[in-house]
Amino acid sequence: MAQGAGRTIAQVVGVVLLAVAVSAFLAVAAVRHGFFDLQVYYGALTWWVHDGGEIYDYLRPFTQYGFTYPPFAALVMLPMAYVPWLVAIVISVTATVAVTVVLFWWLVDPIARRAGWTRWFALAVALCLAAAFEPMRETVNFGQVNMLLLFLVAVDLLRLLPAGNRWAGVGIGLATAIKLTPGIFIVYLLVTGRWRAAFTSMAAAAGATLVAAALFPDASREFWTAALWNTDRVGELAFVSNQSLRGVVARLDPEHPSTLAWLVLVLGTMALWAWRSRAAASAGDEATGLALTGAVMCLVSPVTWVHHLVWLLPVLILLVDNAMAAPARGRRRRLLLAAALVGYGLLVSRIVWAWEKDFTGLDGFLGSNTYVWISLALLAFLPVRRTTPAGSAAEAPGVPQLDEVDGRAPAGERHRVGGAFPVR
């Protein structure tokens, strides 16, 4: 009892110290954006609801930024027009924190159970580290919706699809109706042959879009015929915050970025993703499917601002998961933990901003695209863990071992987030 109490006290002290250290880091390193994007949403909805303007005509004063999401997103955000600004901030931050806690519980808890860690302690440490993660702190400081969309997709891929639930796909469809880029998860379902979930997601996206069109016909017509195609409202493609393949190409020649070069890169990246995603689906590894598709979405989207890279969080967590499933003193565990540490460290560091004003030269090419290189490496090398027939071999309870050749879990292991480990 005394030993257990001592361990708990040590863990509480450790979490408090880590939280203080992260808070100090954020106080020094975090850029304050004043909920800029949330101000755009709030201003556009207020202009639309109370001032009689068209939502897609609104521009935040002294900027070229306006509401860029589909009309269904406006419907979802509509209550924001009826609350004070400070309440809108509280709702935005609270919602982001809440879905992050749930998502991290799904991803981190299996690692803690297999490794024998105290589960609340593992979750608390992971959340503290996430708070320092640049895309996460940018999401919160901008008042963005990234984590909410990631959560909707994760509900489908981590909970409903593995359980064979007939509603699997609805979350992906709603996320796509709110912001078009999660539509790549519909492609993921098609590529991996989950036809029912794919058609459910398409029906959900279409249904939500039609509901918005019926309620707001003028706004819908404006979005689909004009606002969607107005790229000036999004921002400069060569801006260093655009950590996509399109951004890489644009920074090579900001005045005349090559569309052909970008399309070739996109096709090659999509081919790699399709091959790896099919392997993950065949292995029953839905978490890796989520992670790989989130990474490729960031790469092939024309614009991937730094805050969009919260979609890389599942990949980094799964690197740790695979490392802890490998032999304790093996080279594979050290390699995977080192990869997770390096990736996380760079994505905390704001390193790309060192080339914000000048991204010319070899150092500019390599440094200003650091987050793109990380996304590509994670897409290419995140291990896939394979489901094998029950009872084909024995392993230590709760401690899956990775095959040293291909990194896939041997007999009895299934990477089903939130499920029992191992599956026998």
CSV table of C-alpha atoms in Angstrom, one decimal:
chain,number,residue,atom,x,y,z
A,1,MET,CA,0.0,0.0,0.0
A,2,ALA,CA,2.8,2.4,1.0
A,3,GLN,CA,4.7,1.6,-2.2
A,4,GLY,CA,1.6,2.2,-4.3
A,5,ALA,CA,0.9,5.4,-2.6
A,6,GLY,CA,4.5,6.5,-3.1
A,7,ARG,CA,4.2,5.7,-6.7
A,8,THR,CA,1.0,7.7,-7.1
A,9,ILE,CA,2.5,10.7,-5.3
A,10,ALA,CA,5.6,10.6,-7.5
A,11,GLN,CA,3.4,10.4,-10.7
A,12,VAL,CA,1.3,13.4,-9.5
A,13,VAL,CA,4.4,15.4,-8.8
A,14,GLY,CA,5.8,14.4,-12.2
A,15,VAL,CA,2.7,15.5,-14.1
A,16,VAL,CA,2.6,18.8,-12.2
A,17,LEU,CA,6.3,19.5,-13.0
A,18,LEU,CA,5.8,18.6,-16.6
A,19,ALA,CA,2.7,20.8,-16.8
A,20,VAL,CA,4.6,23.7,-15.3
A,21,ALA,CA,7.5,23.1,-17.7
A,22,VAL,CA,5.1,23.0,-20.7
A,23,SER,CA,3.4,26.2,-19.4
A,24,ALA,CA,6.7,28.0,-19.2
A,25,PHE,CA,7.6,26.8,-22.7
A,26,LEU,CA,4.3,28.1,-24.1
A,27,ALA,CA,4.7,31.4,-22.3
A,28,VAL,CA,8.0,31.9,-24.1
A,29,ALA,CA,7.7,30.1,-27.4
A,30,ALA,CA,4.0,30.1,-28.3
A,31,VAL,CA,2.8,32.8,-30.8
A,32,ARG,CA,-0.4,34.6,-29.8
A,33,HIS,CA,-2.8,34.7,-32.6
A,34,GLY,CA,-5.7,36.1,-30.7
A,35,PHE,CA,-8.1,33.5,-32.0
A,36,PHE,CA,-7.7,35.0,-35.5
A,37,ASP,CA,-9.6,32.3,-37.4
A,38,LEU,CA,-12.3,32.1,-34.8
A,39,GLN,CA,-12.7,35.9,-35.3
A,40,VAL,CA,-13.2,35.3,-39.0
A,41,TYR,CA,-16.0,32.7,-38.2
A,42,TYR,CA,-17.6,34.9,-35.6
A,43,GLY,CA,-17.5,38.0,-37.7
A,44,ALA,CA,-18.8,36.2,-40.8
A,45,LEU,CA,-21.7,34.6,-38.9
A,46,THR,CA,-22.6,37.9,-37.2
A,47,TRP,CA,-22.5,39.7,-40.5
A,48,TRP,CA,-24.7,37.1,-42.0
A,49,VAL,CA,-27.2,36.7,-39.2
A,50,HIS,CA,-27.5,40.2,-37.7
A,51,ASP,CA,-26.3,42.5,-40.5
A,52,GLY,CA,-28.1,41.0,-43.5
A,53,GLY,CA,-24.9,40.4,-45.4
A,54,GLU,CA,-23.8,37.3,-47.5
A,55,ILE,CA,-21.5,35.1,-45.4
A,56,TYR,CA,-19.0,34.6,-48.3
A,57,ASP,CA,-18.8,38.4,-48.9
A,58,TYR,CA,-17.4,39.0,-45.5
A,59,LEU,CA,-13.7,39.7,-45.1
A,60,ARG,CA,-12.1,40.3,-41.7
A,61,PRO,CA,-11.3,44.0,-41.5
A,62,PHE,CA,-7.9,44.9,-43.1
A,63,THR,CA,-7.3,41.4,-44.4
A,64,GLN,CA,-8.3,39.2,-47.4
A,65,TYR,CA,-9.5,36.4,-45.1
A,66,GLY,CA,-13.1,35.3,-45.2
A,67,PHE,CA,-15.3,32.3,-44.4
A,68,THR,CA,-14.0,29.5,-46.6
A,69,TYR,CA,-15.9,26.5,-45.4
A,70,PRO,CA,-19.0,24.9,-47.0
A,71,PRO,CA,-22.4,26.1,-46.0
A,72,PHE,CA,-22.9,23.0,-43.7
A,73,ALA,CA,-20.1,24.3,-41.6
A,74,ALA,CA,-21.9,27.6,-41.3
A,75,LEU,CA,-25.0,25.7,-40.1
A,76,VAL,CA,-22.9,23.9,-37.5
A,77,MET,CA,-21.3,27.1,-36.3
A,78,LEU,CA,-24.5,29.1,-36.5
A,79,PRO,CA,-25.1,29.2,-32.7
A,80,MET,CA,-21.9,31.2,-32.4
A,81,ALA,CA,-23.7,34.3,-33.8
A,82,TYR,CA,-26.0,34.3,-30.7
A,83,VAL,CA,-23.3,34.2,-28.0
A,84,PRO,CA,-20.8,36.8,-26.8
A,85,TRP,CA,-17.3,36.7,-28.2
A,86,LEU,CA,-15.8,35.4,-24.9
A,87,VAL,CA,-18.3,32.6,-24.8
A,88,ALA,CA,-17.4,31.7,-28.3
A,89,ILE,CA,-13.7,31.4,-27.2
A,90,VAL,CA,-14.6,29.3,-24.2
A,91,ILE,CA,-16.7,26.9,-26.4
A,92,SER,CA,-13.9,26.6,-29.0
A,93,VAL,CA,-11.2,25.8,-26.5
A,94,THR,CA,-13.4,23.5,-24.4
A,95,ALA,CA,-14.5,21.5,-27.4
A,96,THR,CA,-10.9,21.1,-28.7
A,97,VAL,CA,-9.7,20.0,-25.3
A,98,ALA,CA,-12.6,17.6,-24.7
A,99,VAL,CA,-12.2,15.7,-28.1
A,100,THR,CA,-8.4,15.6,-27.6
A,101,VAL,CA,-8.8,13.9,-24.2
A,102,VAL,CA,-11.1,11.3,-25.7
A,103,LEU,CA,-9.0,10.7,-28.8
A,104,PHE,CA,-5.8,10.4,-26.7
A,105,TRP,CA,-7.5,8.0,-24.4
A,106,TRP,CA,-8.3,5.7,-27.3
A,107,LEU,CA,-4.8,5.9,-28.7
A,108,VAL,CA,-2.7,6.0,-25.5
A,109,ASP,CA,-4.6,3.7,-23.2
A,110,PRO,CA,-3.7,0.5,-25.1
A,111,ILE,CA,0.0,1.4,-24.9
A,112,ALA,CA,-0.3,2.0,-21.2
A,113,ARG,CA,-2.1,-1.3,-20.6
A,114,ARG,CA,0.4,-3.3,-22.6
A,115,ALA,CA,3.5,-1.6,-21.1
A,116,GLY,CA,2.1,-1.8,-17.6
A,117,TRP,CA,2.0,2.0,-17.1
A,118,THR,CA,-0.5,3.7,-14.9
A,119,ARG,CA,-3.2,4.6,-17.4
A,120,TRP,CA,-4.2,8.1,-16.1
A,121,PHE,CA,-0.5,9.0,-15.8
A,122,ALA,CA,0.2,8.0,-19.4
A,123,LEU,CA,-2.8,10.0,-20.6
A,124,ALA,CA,-1.7,13.1,-18.5
A,125,VAL,CA,1.8,13.0,-19.9
A,126,ALA,CA,0.6,12.6,-23.4
A,127,LEU,CA,-1.8,15.6,-23.1
A,128,CYS,CA,1.0,17.8,-21.6
A,129,LEU,CA,3.2,16.9,-24.5
A,130,ALA,CA,0.4,17.6,-27.0
A,131,ALA,CA,0.0,21.1,-25.5
A,132,ALA,CA,3.5,21.9,-26.5
A,133,PHE,CA,3.1,20.5,-30.0
A,134,GLU,CA,3.1,23.4,-32.4
A,135,PRO,CA,0.1,22.3,-34.6
A,136,MET,CA,-1.9,21.8,-31.4
A,137,ARG,CA,-1.1,25.1,-29.9
A,138,GLU,CA,-1.7,26.9,-33.2
A,139,THR,CA,-5.1,25.2,-33.5
A,140,VAL,CA,-6.0,26.5,-30.1
A,141,ASN,CA,-4.6,29.9,-30.6
A,142,PHE,CA,-6.2,30.4,-34.0
A,143,GLY,CA,-9.6,28.9,-32.7
A,144,GLN,CA,-9.4,26.3,-35.5
A,145,VAL,CA,-11.7,23.2,-36.0
A,146,ASN,CA,-8.9,20.6,-36.8
A,147,MET,CA,-9.2,18.5,-33.7
A,148,LEU,CA,-13.0,18.3,-34.0
A,149,LEU,CA,-12.7,17.0,-37.5
A,150,LEU,CA,-10.0,14.5,-36.5
A,151,PHE,CA,-12.3,13.3,-33.8
A,152,LEU,CA,-15.2,12.7,-36.2
A,153,VAL,CA,-13.0,10.7,-38.4
A,154,ALA,CA,-11.5,8.7,-35.5
A,155,VAL,CA,-15.0,7.8,-34.2
A,156,ASP,CA,-15.5,6.0,-37.5
A,157,LEU,CA,-12.1,4.4,-38.0
A,158,LEU,CA,-11.3,3.5,-34.4
A,159,ARG,CA,-14.7,2.7,-32.9
A,160,LEU,CA,-17.5,2.0,-35.4
A,161,LEU,CA,-15.7,0.4,-38.3
A,162,PRO,CA,-13.7,-2.2,-36.2
A,163,ALA,CA,-17.0,-3.1,-34.5
A,164,GLY,CA,-18.8,-3.5,-37.8
A,165,ASN,CA,-21.3,-0.8,-36.8
A,166,ARG,CA,-23.7,0.1,-39.7
A,167,TRP,CA,-23.3,3.8,-38.9
A,168,ALA,CA,-19.5,3.7,-39.7
A,169,GLY,CA,-18.8,6.4,-42.2
A,170,VAL,CA,-21.2,9.0,-40.8
A,171,GLY,CA,-18.4,10.9,-39.0
A,172,ILE,CA,-16.3,11.0,-42.1
A,173,GLY,CA,-19.2,12.3,-44.1
A,174,LEU,CA,-20.0,15.0,-41.6
A,175,ALA,CA,-16.3,16.0,-41.4
A,176,THR,CA,-16.2,16.3,-45.2
A,177,ALA,CA,-19.4,18.4,-45.3
A,178,ILE,CA,-17.8,20.8,-42.8
A,179,LYS,CA,-14.4,21.0,-44.5
A,180,LEU,CA,-13.7,19.3,-47.8
A,181,THR,CA,-10.2,17.9,-47.1
A,182,PRO,CA,-11.4,15.0,-44.8
A,183,GLY,CA,-13.0,13.7,-48.0
A,184,ILE,CA,-9.8,11.8,-48.6
A,185,PHE,CA,-11.0,9.4,-45.9
A,186,ILE,CA,-13.9,8.5,-48.2
A,187,VAL,CA,-11.2,7.6,-50.8
A,188,TYR,CA,-9.5,5.6,-48.1
A,189,LEU,CA,-12.6,3.5,-47.5
A,190,LEU,CA,-13.0,3.0,-51.3
A,191,VAL,CA,-9.3,2.0,-51.8
A,192,THR,CA,-9.5,-0.5,-48.9
A,193,GLY,CA,-12.7,-2.0,-50.1
A,194,ARG,CA,-15.0,-0.9,-47.2
A,195,TRP,CA,-17.9,-0.3,-49.5
A,196,ARG,CA,-20.7,0.0,-47.0
A,197,ALA,CA,-18.8,2.6,-44.9
A,198,ALA,CA,-17.7,4.4,-48.0
A,199,PHE,CA,-21.3,4.8,-49.3
A,200,THR,CA,-22.5,5.7,-45.8
A,201,SER,CA,-19.9,8.5,-45.6
A,202,MET,CA,-20.9,9.8,-49.1
A,203,ALA,CA,-24.5,9.7,-48.2
A,204,ALA,CA,-23.8,11.6,-45.0
A,205,ALA,CA,-21.8,14.2,-46.8
A,206,ALA,CA,-24.3,14.6,-49.5
A,207,GLY,CA,-27.2,14.7,-47.0
A,208,ALA,CA,-25.6,17.4,-44.8
A,209,THR,CA,-24.7,19.4,-47.9
A,210,LEU,CA,-28.3,19.2,-49.2
A,211,VAL,CA,-29.7,20.2,-45.9
A,212,ALA,CA,-27.5,23.3,-45.9
A,213,ALA,CA,-28.5,24.0,-49.5
A,214,ALA,CA,-32.2,23.8,-48.6
A,215,LEU,CA,-31.8,26.1,-45.6
A,216,PHE,CA,-29.3,28.6,-47.2
A,217,PRO,CA,-29.7,28.4,-51.0
A,218,ASP,CA,-28.0,31.7,-51.7
A,219,ALA,CA,-25.0,30.9,-49.6
A,220,SER,CA,-24.7,27.4,-51.1
A,221,ARG,CA,-24.9,28.8,-54.6
A,222,GLU,CA,-22.2,31.4,-53.8
A,223,PHE,CA,-19.9,28.8,-52.2
A,224,TRP,CA,-20.1,26.1,-54.9
A,225,THR,CA,-19.9,28.5,-57.8
A,226,ALA,CA,-17.6,31.2,-56.6
A,227,ALA,CA,-16.1,31.2,-53.1
A,228,LEU,CA,-14.7,27.6,-53.4
A,229,TRP,CA,-12.6,28.7,-56.4
A,230,ASN,CA,-11.3,32.0,-55.0
A,231,THR,CA,-7.9,30.9,-53.8
A,232,ASP,CA,-7.0,34.5,-52.8
A,233,ARG,CA,-9.2,34.0,-49.7
A,234,VAL,CA,-7.0,31.2,-48.5
A,235,GLY,CA,-3.5,32.8,-48.5
A,236,GLU,CA,-0.2,32.8,-50.2
A,237,LEU,CA,0.9,29.3,-51.4
A,238,ALA,CA,4.6,30.0,-50.9
A,239,PHE,CA,4.1,31.1,-47.3
A,240,VAL,CA,6.3,29.0,-45.1
A,241,SER,CA,3.3,27.9,-43.0
A,242,ASN,CA,2.0,26.0,-46.0
A,243,GLN,CA,3.6,22.6,-45.3
A,244,SER,CA,2.2,20.7,-48.2
A,245,LEU,CA,3.7,19.4,-51.4
A,246,ARG,CA,2.1,22.4,-53.1
A,247,GLY,CA,3.9,24.7,-50.7
A,248,VAL,CA,7.3,22.9,-51.5
A,249,VAL,CA,6.8,23.6,-55.2
A,250,ALA,CA,5.6,27.1,-54.7
A,251,ARG,CA,8.6,28.0,-52.6
A,252,LEU,CA,10.9,26.8,-55.5
A,253,ASP,CA,9.3,29.5,-57.7
A,254,PRO,CA,6.8,31.7,-55.9
A,255,GLU,CA,6.0,33.7,-59.1
A,256,HIS,CA,5.3,30.7,-61.3
A,257,PRO,CA,4.9,27.5,-59.3
A,258,SER,CA,4.7,24.4,-61.5
A,259,THR,CA,1.3,22.8,-61.4
A,260,LEU,CA,2.7,19.8,-63.4
A,261,ALA,CA,5.5,19.2,-60.8
A,262,TRP,CA,2.9,19.4,-58.0
A,263,LEU,CA,0.6,16.9,-59.7
A,264,VAL,CA,3.5,14.4,-60.3
A,265,LEU,CA,4.4,14.6,-56.6
A,266,VAL,CA,0.8,14.2,-55.6
A,267,LEU,CA,0.3,11.1,-57.8
A,268,GLY,CA,3.4,9.5,-56.5
A,269,THR,CA,2.5,10.2,-52.9
A,270,MET,CA,-1.0,8.9,-53.4
A,271,ALA,CA,0.3,5.7,-54.9
A,272,LEU,CA,2.5,5.1,-51.9
A,273,TRP,CA,-0.4,5.9,-49.6
A,274,ALA,CA,-2.8,3.6,-51.4
A,275,TRP,CA,-0.3,0.7,-51.2
A,276,ARG,CA,0.4,1.2,-47.5
A,277,SER,CA,-3.3,1.8,-46.6
A,278,ARG,CA,-4.3,-1.4,-48.3
A,279,ALA,CA,-1.7,-3.2,-46.3
A,280,ALA,CA,-3.0,-1.7,-43.1
A,281,ALA,CA,-6.6,-2.5,-43.9
A,282,SER,CA,-5.6,-6.1,-44.8
A,283,ALA,CA,-3.9,-6.4,-41.4
A,284,GLY,CA,-6.9,-5.1,-39.5
A,285,ASP,CA,-4.9,-2.1,-38.4
A,286,GLU,CA,-7.4,0.7,-38.5
A,287,ALA,CA,-5.4,3.0,-36.4
A,288,THR,CA,-2.5,2.9,-38.9
A,289,GLY,CA,-5.0,3.5,-41.7
A,290,LEU,CA,-6.2,6.6,-39.9
A,291,ALA,CA,-2.6,7.8,-39.3
A,292,LEU,CA,-1.5,7.2,-42.9
A,293,THR,CA,-4.5,8.9,-44.4
A,294,GLY,CA,-4.1,11.9,-42.1
A,295,ALA,CA,-0.5,12.3,-43.2
A,296,VAL,CA,-1.2,12.0,-46.9
A,297,MET,CA,-4.1,14.5,-46.5
A,298,CYS,CA,-1.6,17.0,-45.2
A,299,LEU,CA,0.8,16.3,-48.1
A,300,VAL,CA,-1.6,16.5,-51.1
A,301,SER,CA,-3.9,19.3,-49.9
A,302,PRO,CA,-3.0,22.5,-51.8
A,303,VAL,CA,-2.8,24.3,-48.5
A,304,THR,CA,-1.7,22.7,-45.3
A,305,TRP,CA,-1.1,25.4,-42.7
A,306,VAL,CA,1.0,24.3,-39.7
A,307,HIS,CA,-2.1,24.0,-37.5
A,308,HIS,CA,-3.5,21.4,-39.9
A,309,LEU,CA,-0.6,19.1,-38.9
A,310,VAL,CA,-2.5,17.9,-35.8
A,311,TRP,CA,-3.5,15.1,-38.2
A,312,LEU,CA,0.1,13.8,-37.5
A,313,LEU,CA,-0.6,13.2,-33.9
A,314,PRO,CA,-1.9,9.6,-34.4
A,315,VAL,CA,1.2,8.8,-36.4
A,316,LEU,CA,3.6,9.9,-33.6
A,317,ILE,CA,1.5,8.1,-31.0
A,318,LEU,CA,1.6,4.9,-33.1
A,319,LEU,CA,5.3,5.1,-33.4
A,320,VAL,CA,5.6,5.0,-29.6
A,321,ASP,CA,3.0,2.2,-29.6
A,322,ASN,CA,5.1,0.1,-32.1
A,323,ALA,CA,8.2,0.8,-30.2
A,324,MET,CA,6.8,-0.4,-26.9
A,325,ALA,CA,5.5,-3.5,-28.6
A,326,ALA,CA,9.1,-4.3,-29.8
A,327,PRO,CA,11.6,-6.3,-27.7
A,328,ALA,CA,12.7,-4.2,-24.7
A,329,ARG,CA,16.4,-4.0,-25.5
A,330,GLY,CA,16.1,-4.4,-29.3
A,331,ARG,CA,17.4,-2.1,-31.9
A,332,ARG,CA,13.9,-1.7,-33.3
A,333,ARG,CA,12.5,-0.2,-30.1
A,334,ARG,CA,15.4,2.3,-30.0
A,335,LEU,CA,14.9,3.2,-33.6
A,336,LEU,CA,11.2,3.8,-33.4
A,337,LEU,CA,11.4,5.8,-30.1
A,338,ALA,CA,14.2,7.9,-31.7
A,339,ALA,CA,12.0,8.5,-34.7
A,340,ALA,CA,9.1,9.6,-32.6
A,341,LEU,CA,11.3,11.8,-30.5
A,342,VAL,CA,12.9,13.5,-33.5
A,343,GLY,CA,9.6,14.0,-35.2
A,344,TYR,CA,7.9,15.4,-32.1
A,345,GLY,CA,10.9,17.6,-31.3
A,346,LEU,CA,11.0,19.2,-34.7
A,347,LEU,CA,7.2,19.7,-34.7
A,348,VAL,CA,7.5,21.5,-31.4
A,349,SER,CA,10.5,23.7,-32.4
A,350,ARG,CA,9.0,26.2,-34.9
A,351,ILE,CA,12.0,25.4,-37.0
A,352,VAL,CA,10.4,26.2,-40.4
A,353,TRP,CA,9.9,29.8,-39.3
A,354,ALA,CA,13.6,30.4,-39.4
A,355,TRP,CA,13.1,30.6,-43.2
A,356,GLU,CA,10.0,32.7,-43.2
A,357,LYS,CA,11.6,35.6,-45.0
A,358,ASP,CA,14.1,33.8,-47.1
A,359,PHE,CA,13.6,30.2,-48.2
A,360,THR,CA,16.1,30.3,-51.1
A,361,GLY,CA,19.2,28.1,-51.4
A,362,LEU,CA,19.7,24.5,-50.3
A,363,ASP,CA,19.3,25.3,-46.6
A,364,GLY,CA,16.0,27.1,-47.4
A,365,PHE,CA,14.7,24.2,-49.4
A,366,LEU,CA,15.5,21.7,-46.7
A,367,GLY,CA,14.7,23.8,-43.7
A,368,SER,CA,11.5,25.6,-44.8
A,369,ASN,CA,9.9,22.3,-45.8
A,370,THR,CA,10.9,20.4,-42.6
A,371,TYR,CA,7.4,19.4,-41.7
A,372,VAL,CA,6.8,18.1,-45.2
A,373,TRP,CA,9.8,15.8,-44.9
A,374,ILE,CA,8.5,14.6,-41.6
A,375,SER,CA,5.1,13.8,-43.1
A,376,LEU,CA,6.6,11.9,-46.0
A,377,ALA,CA,8.8,9.9,-43.7
A,378,LEU,CA,5.9,9.0,-41.4
A,379,LEU,CA,3.8,8.0,-44.4
A,380,ALA,CA,6.5,5.8,-45.8
A,381,PHE,CA,7.8,4.1,-42.7
A,382,LEU,CA,5.1,3.9,-40.0
A,383,PRO,CA,4.9,0.1,-39.3
A,384,VAL,CA,1.8,-1.8,-40.1
A,385,ARG,CA,0.8,-4.4,-37.5
A,386,ARG,CA,-0.8,-7.6,-38.7
A,387,THR,CA,-3.7,-9.6,-37.3
A,388,THR,CA,-2.8,-13.3,-37.3
A,389,PRO,CA,-4.9,-16.3,-36.7
A,390,ALA,CA,-5.9,-16.9,-33.1
A,391,GLY,CA,-3.8,-19.3,-31.2
A,392,SER,CA,-1.1,-19.6,-33.8
A,393,ALA,CA,1.6,-18.8,-31.2
A,394,ALA,CA,1.8,-17.7,-27.6
A,395,GLU,CA,3.1,-14.4,-26.3
A,396,ALA,CA,3.4,-12.7,-22.9
A,397,PRO,CA,0.0,-11.3,-21.9
A,398,GLY,CA,-0.4,-7.7,-22.8
A,399,VAL,CA,3.1,-7.4,-24.4
A,400,PRO,CA,3.0,-8.0,-28.1
A,401,GLN,CA,6.3,-8.5,-29.9
A,402,LEU,CA,7.1,-7.0,-33.3
A,403,ASP,CA,8.7,-9.1,-35.9
A,404,GLU,CA,12.2,-7.9,-36.4
A,405,VAL,CA,12.0,-8.3,-40.2
A,406,ASP,CA,8.9,-6.5,-41.2
A,407,GLY,CA,7.7,-4.8,-38.0
A,408,ARG,CA,4.4,-6.5,-38.0
A,409,ALA,CA,2.9,-8.0,-34.9
A,410,PRO,CA,3.2,-11.8,-34.7
A,411,ALA,CA,0.7,-14.3,-33.5
A,412,GLY,CA,-2.2,-13.2,-31.4
A,413,GLU,CA,-1.8,-9.4,-31.7
A,414,ARG,CA,-4.3,-7.0,-33.2
A,415,HIS,CA,-4.0,-3.3,-33.1
A,416,ARG,CA,-7.6,-2.5,-32.3
A,417,VAL,CA,-7.7,0.7,-30.4
A,418,GLY,CA,-9.6,0.4,-27.2
A,419,GLY,CA,-9.9,-3.4,-27.5
A,420,ALA,CA,-8.5,-6.1,-25.3
A,421,PHE,CA,-4.8,-7.0,-25.8
A,422,PRO,CA,-3.8,-9.4,-27.0
A,423,VAL,CA,-6.6,-10.9,-29.1
A,424,ARG,CA,-6.4,-14.7,-28.9
